[in-house]
């Protein structure tokens, strides 16, 4: 893992700041989250009205919540939304009632196998209400009547998502996506939001080759809404990465696109292997995060997912233990570094055409051999030139050269630059 950096500490501070907000697939918690992200990078915020048809889905009603609790006969709140927004079943409809514990149990969610933790549960598309609590808390509740209150609204409103676009040298796009619908869960997915935000800030300081589009949207319905509203843009999307679970101490995991051989898949496989970081390459499955929306057969985009320990792969997943102490500045800095390295390769992975393809061109009279004099890697640099010339047929990119030759990507890029300057190849 990369050493802790200033960026890592800043990202962790952003996670801590976002952690208390009650996010869902719609509502003011999403807006407040995007407002904070907007302090770091400029965002274009979109509001899509309830009832809007988006592919096979419909934008739901907007949910907001002010307070919720379960109180015993003395008025003491035994379950309190103010203590943690995980205590309320997401999208709970309003309720104000008094009921015996035997009836209340039907609306209580716990983790018997993890009795001290509060689970994260939702009911987005089926009207319901409920509370989440530790099994230990439930076990300690005596029989009797309890006051139950959910002060929420479920009404026509909007689905909110945001974009940050970094213009490139070409209009072809790279999508970087993260979900903004989870409440107080630090790794899933506040760490992803933080890494995406700081990656966007870094890329904004230079003009990359591709145009980079960062999406901050609620999971599933948000990506589907973006796809439905951007049909004319889809053909320009060449590559993409979904960021999630980006801050735990586990090894890096890259889940490949549905294609499995998309350029982004090859780039991430190469970068992770070349860096010698502990990592795992996972095959595509149609379950997970929003890579499954971008990779659905009608779109079939080259979009994979980068995480550390994948979803449901750690016991803290979707529980109150996924808190700011569970994510680490070093881990987020390392995830950010991998993104930086991968996009550097992606941006420079050009295809070239050999302008002197009949026999080996004379490199010496063009000063290319002389330029290697005294270099400790002269032999390697010479081989890189020969490999680039050999595979500059308009069909192979520099990553192909790198993989075929076994040479470092930076060495291959330097060789291509020198050959291009000498007029021997052209992009």
PDB file of N, CA, C and O in Angstrom, residues 124-161:
ATOM      1  N   UNK A 124     -37.143   0.860  -1.006  1.00  0.00           N
ATOM      2  CA  UNK A 124     -37.326   1.952  -1.960  1.00  0.00           C
ATOM      3  C   UNK A 124     -38.652   1.889  -2.728  1.00  0.00           C
ATOM      4  O   UNK A 124     -39.314   2.899  -2.924  1.00  0.00           O
ATOM      5  N   UNK A 125     -39.011   0.716  -3.190  1.00  0.00           N
ATOM      6  CA  UNK A 125     -40.099   0.623  -4.156  1.00  0.00           C
ATOM      7  C   UNK A 125     -41.325  -0.122  -3.618  1.00  0.00           C
ATOM      8  O   UNK A 125     -42.251  -0.396  -4.360  1.00  0.00           O
ATOM      9  N   UNK A 126     -41.325  -0.440  -2.317  1.00  0.00           N
ATOM     10  CA  UNK A 126     -42.484  -1.042  -1.658  1.00  0.00           C
ATOM     11  C   UNK A 126     -42.787  -0.236  -0.404  1.00  0.00           C
ATOM     12  O   UNK A 126     -41.957  -0.182   0.506  1.00  0.00           O
ATOM     13  N   UNK A 127     -43.935   0.419  -0.335  1.00  0.00           N
ATOM     14  CA  UNK A 127     -44.242   1.249   0.839  1.00  0.00           C
ATOM     15  C   UNK A 127     -44.172   0.426   2.130  1.00  0.00           C
ATOM     16  O   UNK A 127     -44.820  -0.615   2.263  1.00  0.00           O
ATOM     17  N   UNK A 128     -43.377   0.884   3.072  1.00  0.00           N
ATOM     18  CA  UNK A 128     -43.181   0.168   4.323  1.00  0.00           C
ATOM     19  C   UNK A 128     -42.544   1.131   5.316  1.00  0.00           C
ATOM     20  O   UNK A 128     -42.148   2.243   4.959  1.00  0.00           O
ATOM     21  N   UNK A 129     -42.449   0.715   6.555  1.00  0.00           N
ATOM     22  CA  UNK A 129     -41.696   1.482   7.545  1.00  0.00           C
ATOM     23  C   UNK A 129     -41.009   0.495   8.472  1.00  0.00           C
ATOM     24  O   UNK A 129     -41.403  -0.673   8.572  1.00  0.00           O
ATOM     25  N   UNK A 130     -39.965   0.966   9.111  1.00  0.00           N
ATOM     26  CA  UNK A 130     -39.263   0.062  10.011  1.00  0.00           C
ATOM     27  C   UNK A 130     -38.071   0.734  10.664  1.00  0.00           C
ATOM     28  O   UNK A 130     -37.696   1.870  10.343  1.00  0.00           O
ATOM     29  N   UNK A 131     -37.483  -0.007  11.591  1.00  0.00           N
ATOM     30  CA  UNK A 131     -36.308   0.472  12.313  1.00  0.00           C
ATOM     31  C   UNK A 131     -35.231  -0.615  12.305  1.00  0.00           C
ATOM     32  O   UNK A 131     -35.539  -1.810  12.293  1.00  0.00           O
ATOM     33  N   UNK A 132     -33.980  -0.188  12.316  1.00  0.00           N
ATOM     34  CA  UNK A 132     -32.843  -1.095  12.387  1.00  0.00           C
ATOM     35  C   UNK A 132     -32.133  -0.848  13.716  1.00  0.00           C
ATOM     36  O   UNK A 132     -31.926   0.306  14.109  1.00  0.00           O
ATOM     37  N   UNK A 133     -31.757  -1.914  14.375  1.00  0.00           N
ATOM     38  CA  UNK A 133     -31.120  -1.784  15.679  1.00  0.00           C
ATOM     39  C   UNK A 133     -30.247  -2.991  15.949  1.00  0.00           C
ATOM     40  O   UNK A 133     -30.310  -4.006  15.236  1.00  0.00           O
ATOM     41  N   UNK A 134     -29.416  -2.877  16.942  1.00  0.00           N
ATOM     42  CA  UNK A 134     -28.568  -4.001  17.338  1.00  0.00           C
ATOM     43  C   UNK A 134     -29.423  -5.084  17.993  1.00  0.00           C
ATOM     44  O   UNK A 134     -30.376  -4.797  18.720  1.00  0.00           O
ATOM     45  N   UNK A 135     -29.067  -6.321  17.721  1.00  0.00           N
ATOM     46  CA  UNK A 135     -29.787  -7.434  18.345  1.00  0.00           C
ATOM     47  C   UNK A 135     -29.705  -7.345  19.870  1.00  0.00           C
ATOM     48  O   UNK A 135     -30.674  -7.662  20.577  1.00  0.00           O
ATOM     49  N   UNK A 136     -28.581  -6.871  20.372  1.00  0.00           N
ATOM     50  CA  UNK A 136     -28.413  -6.700  21.825  1.00  0.00           C
ATOM     51  C   UNK A 136     -29.436  -5.714  22.385  1.00  0.00           C
ATOM     52  O   UNK A 136     -29.971  -5.916  23.482  1.00  0.00           O
ATOM     53  N   UNK A 137     -29.710  -4.659  21.638  1.00  0.00           N
ATOM     54  CA  UNK A 137     -30.713  -3.679  22.069  1.00  0.00           C
ATOM     55  C   UNK A 137     -32.094  -4.302  22.084  1.00  0.00           C
ATOM     56  O   UNK A 137     -32.866  -4.125  23.042  1.00  0.00           O
ATOM     57  N   UNK A 138     -32.423  -5.036  21.027  1.00  0.00           N
ATOM     58  CA  UNK A 138     -33.730  -5.678  20.954  1.00  0.00           C
ATOM     59  C   UNK A 138     -33.914  -6.686  22.091  1.00  0.00           C
ATOM     60  O   UNK A 138     -34.973  -6.743  22.726  1.00  0.00           O
ATOM     61  N   UNK A 139     -32.875  -7.455  22.354  1.00  0.00           N
ATOM     62  CA  UNK A 139     -32.970  -8.469  23.406  1.00  0.00           C
ATOM     63  C   UNK A 139     -33.223  -7.847  24.782  1.00  0.00           C
ATOM     64  O   UNK A 139     -33.800  -8.502  25.667  1.00  0.00           O
ATOM     65  N   UNK A 140     -32.806  -6.614  24.955  1.00  0.00           N
ATOM     66  CA  UNK A 140     -32.945  -5.949  26.264  1.00  0.00           C
ATOM     67  C   UNK A 140     -34.286  -5.242  26.429  1.00  0.00           C
ATOM     68  O   UNK A 140     -34.585  -4.731  27.520  1.00  0.00           O
ATOM     69  N   UNK A 141     -35.107  -5.194  25.363  1.00  0.00           N
ATOM     70  CA  UNK A 141     -36.376  -4.480  25.455  1.00  0.00           C
ATOM     71  C   UNK A 141     -37.418  -5.331  26.181  1.00  0.00           C
ATOM     72  O   UNK A 141     -37.677  -6.483  25.789  1.00  0.00           O
ATOM     73  N   UNK A 142     -38.038  -4.804  27.230  1.00  0.00           N
ATOM     74  CA  UNK A 142     -39.104  -5.548  27.913  1.00  0.00           C
ATOM     75  C   UNK A 142     -40.407  -5.482  27.127  1.00  0.00           C
ATOM     76  O   UNK A 142     -40.616  -4.591  26.301  1.00  0.00           O
ATOM     77  N   UNK A 143     -41.257  -6.445  27.359  1.00  0.00           N
ATOM     78  CA  UNK A 143     -42.596  -6.388  26.764  1.00  0.00           C
ATOM     79  C   UNK A 143     -43.310  -5.134  27.255  1.00  0.00           C
ATOM     80  O   UNK A 143     -43.015  -4.597  28.324  1.00  0.00           O
ATOM     81  N   UNK A 144     -44.274  -4.699  26.464  1.00  0.00           N
ATOM     82  CA  UNK A 144     -45.014  -3.498  26.818  1.00  0.00           C
ATOM     83  C   UNK A 144     -45.308  -2.672  25.585  1.00  0.00           C
ATOM     84  O   UNK A 144     -44.995  -3.071  24.452  1.00  0.00           O
ATOM     85  N   UNK A 145     -45.903  -1.527  25.777  1.00  0.00           N
ATOM     86  CA  UNK A 145     -46.237  -0.645  24.666  1.00  0.00           C
ATOM     87  C   UNK A 145     -45.095   0.328  24.383  1.00  0.00           C
ATOM     88  O   UNK A 145     -44.405   0.793  25.292  1.00  0.00           O
ATOM     89  N   UNK A 146     -44.960   0.642  23.093  1.00  0.00           N
ATOM     90  CA  UNK A 146     -43.908   1.569  22.652  1.00  0.00           C
ATOM     91  C   UNK A 146     -44.506   2.608  21.718  1.00  0.00           C
ATOM     92  O   UNK A 146     -45.366   2.300  20.874  1.00  0.00           O
ATOM     93  N   UNK A 147     -44.027   3.819  21.885  1.00  0.00           N
ATOM     94  CA  UNK A 147     -44.408   4.887  20.954  1.00  0.00           C
ATOM     95  C   UNK A 147     -43.505   4.804  19.734  1.00  0.00           C
ATOM     96  O   UNK A 147     -42.279   4.732  19.855  1.00  0.00           O
ATOM     97  N   UNK A 148     -44.116   4.821  18.556  1.00  0.00           N
ATOM     98  CA  UNK A 148     -43.377   4.707  17.296  1.00  0.00           C
ATOM     99  C   UNK A 148     -43.653   5.950  16.471  1.00  0.00           C
ATOM    100  O   UNK A 148     -44.822   6.314  16.251  1.00  0.00           O
ATOM    101  N   UNK A 149     -42.577   6.588  16.023  1.00  0.00           N
ATOM    102  CA  UNK A 149     -42.746   7.834  15.260  1.00  0.00           C
ATOM    103  C   UNK A 149     -41.739   7.882  14.123  1.00  0.00           C
ATOM    104  O   UNK A 149     -40.533   7.714  14.333  1.00  0.00           O
ATOM    105  N   UNK A 150     -42.243   8.064  12.900  1.00  0.00           N
ATOM    106  CA  UNK A 150     -41.395   8.348  11.735  1.00  0.00           C
ATOM    107  C   UNK A 150     -41.931   9.628  11.115  1.00  0.00           C
ATOM    108  O   UNK A 150     -43.032   9.648  10.549  1.00  0.00           O
ATOM    109  N   UNK A 151     -41.171  10.687  11.253  1.00  0.00           N
ATOM    110  CA  UNK A 151     -41.567  11.992  10.713  1.00  0.00           C
ATOM    111  C   UNK A 151     -40.887  12.155   9.352  1.00  0.00           C
ATOM    112  O   UNK A 151     -39.806  12.742   9.241  1.00  0.00           O
ATOM    113  N   UNK A 152     -41.518  11.609   8.328  1.00  0.00           N
ATOM    114  CA  UNK A 152     -40.941  11.621   6.976  1.00  0.00           C
ATOM    115  C   UNK A 152     -41.989  12.073   5.977  1.00  0.00           C
ATOM    116  O   UNK A 152     -43.189  12.142   6.283  1.00  0.00           O
ATOM    117  N   UNK A 153     -41.537  12.389   4.776  1.00  0.00           N
ATOM    118  CA  UNK A 153     -42.442  12.708   3.672  1.00  0.00           C
ATOM    119  C   UNK A 153     -42.040  11.881   2.463  1.00  0.00           C
ATOM    120  O   UNK A 153     -40.845  11.689   2.186  1.00  0.00           O
ATOM    121  N   UNK A 154     -43.007  11.397   1.761  1.00  0.00           N
ATOM    122  CA  UNK A 154     -42.815  10.678   0.510  1.00  0.00           C
ATOM    123  C   UNK A 154     -43.775  11.312  -0.483  1.00  0.00           C
ATOM    124  O   UNK A 154     -44.990  11.079  -0.438  1.00  0.00           O
ATOM    125  N   UNK A 155     -43.246  12.180  -1.332  1.00  0.00           N
ATOM    126  CA  UNK A 155     -44.099  12.999  -2.192  1.00  0.00           C
ATOM    127  C   UNK A 155     -43.401  13.258  -3.515  1.00  0.00           C
ATOM    128  O   UNK A 155     -42.197  13.035  -3.663  1.00  0.00           O
ATOM    129  N   UNK A 156     -44.167  13.741  -4.481  1.00  0.00           N
ATOM    130  CA  UNK A 156     -43.575  14.080  -5.770  1.00  0.00           C
ATOM    131  C   UNK A 156     -42.466  15.108  -5.571  1.00  0.00           C
ATOM    132  O   UNK A 156     -42.612  16.067  -4.816  1.00  0.00           O
ATOM    133  N   UNK A 157     -41.368  14.881  -6.223  1.00  0.00           N
ATOM    134  CA  UNK A 157     -40.217  15.777  -6.114  1.00  0.00           C
ATOM    135  C   UNK A 157     -39.259  15.503  -7.249  1.00  0.00           C
ATOM    136  O   UNK A 157     -39.666  15.525  -8.407  1.00  0.00           O
ATOM    137  N   UNK A 158     -38.012  15.184  -6.906  1.00  0.00           N
ATOM    138  CA  UNK A 158     -36.995  14.995  -7.936  1.00  0.00           C
ATOM    139  C   UNK A 158     -35.976  13.937  -7.523  1.00  0.00           C
ATOM    140  O   UNK A 158     -35.773  13.678  -6.335  1.00  0.00           O
ATOM    141  N   UNK A 159     -35.346  13.375  -8.506  1.00  0.00           N
ATOM    142  CA  UNK A 159     -34.110  12.614  -8.325  1.00  0.00           C
ATOM    143  C   UNK A 159     -32.963  13.540  -8.691  1.00  0.00           C
ATOM    144  O   UNK A 159     -33.007  14.208  -9.731  1.00  0.00           O
ATOM    145  N   UNK A 160     -31.944  13.571  -7.853  1.00  0.00           N
ATOM    146  CA  UNK A 160     -30.837  14.511  -8.030  1.00  0.00           C
ATOM    147  C   UNK A 160     -29.548  13.764  -8.323  1.00  0.00           C
ATOM    148  O   UNK A 160     -29.219  12.790  -7.648  1.00  0.00           O
ATOM    149  N   UNK A 161     -28.836  14.217  -9.349  1.00  0.00           N
ATOM    150  CA  UNK A 161     -27.483  13.709  -9.600  1.00  0.00           C
ATOM    151  C   UNK A 161     -26.637  14.853 -10.133  1.00  0.00           C
ATOM    152  O   UNK A 161     -27.165  15.927 -10.471  1.00  0.00           O
TER     153      UNK A 161
END
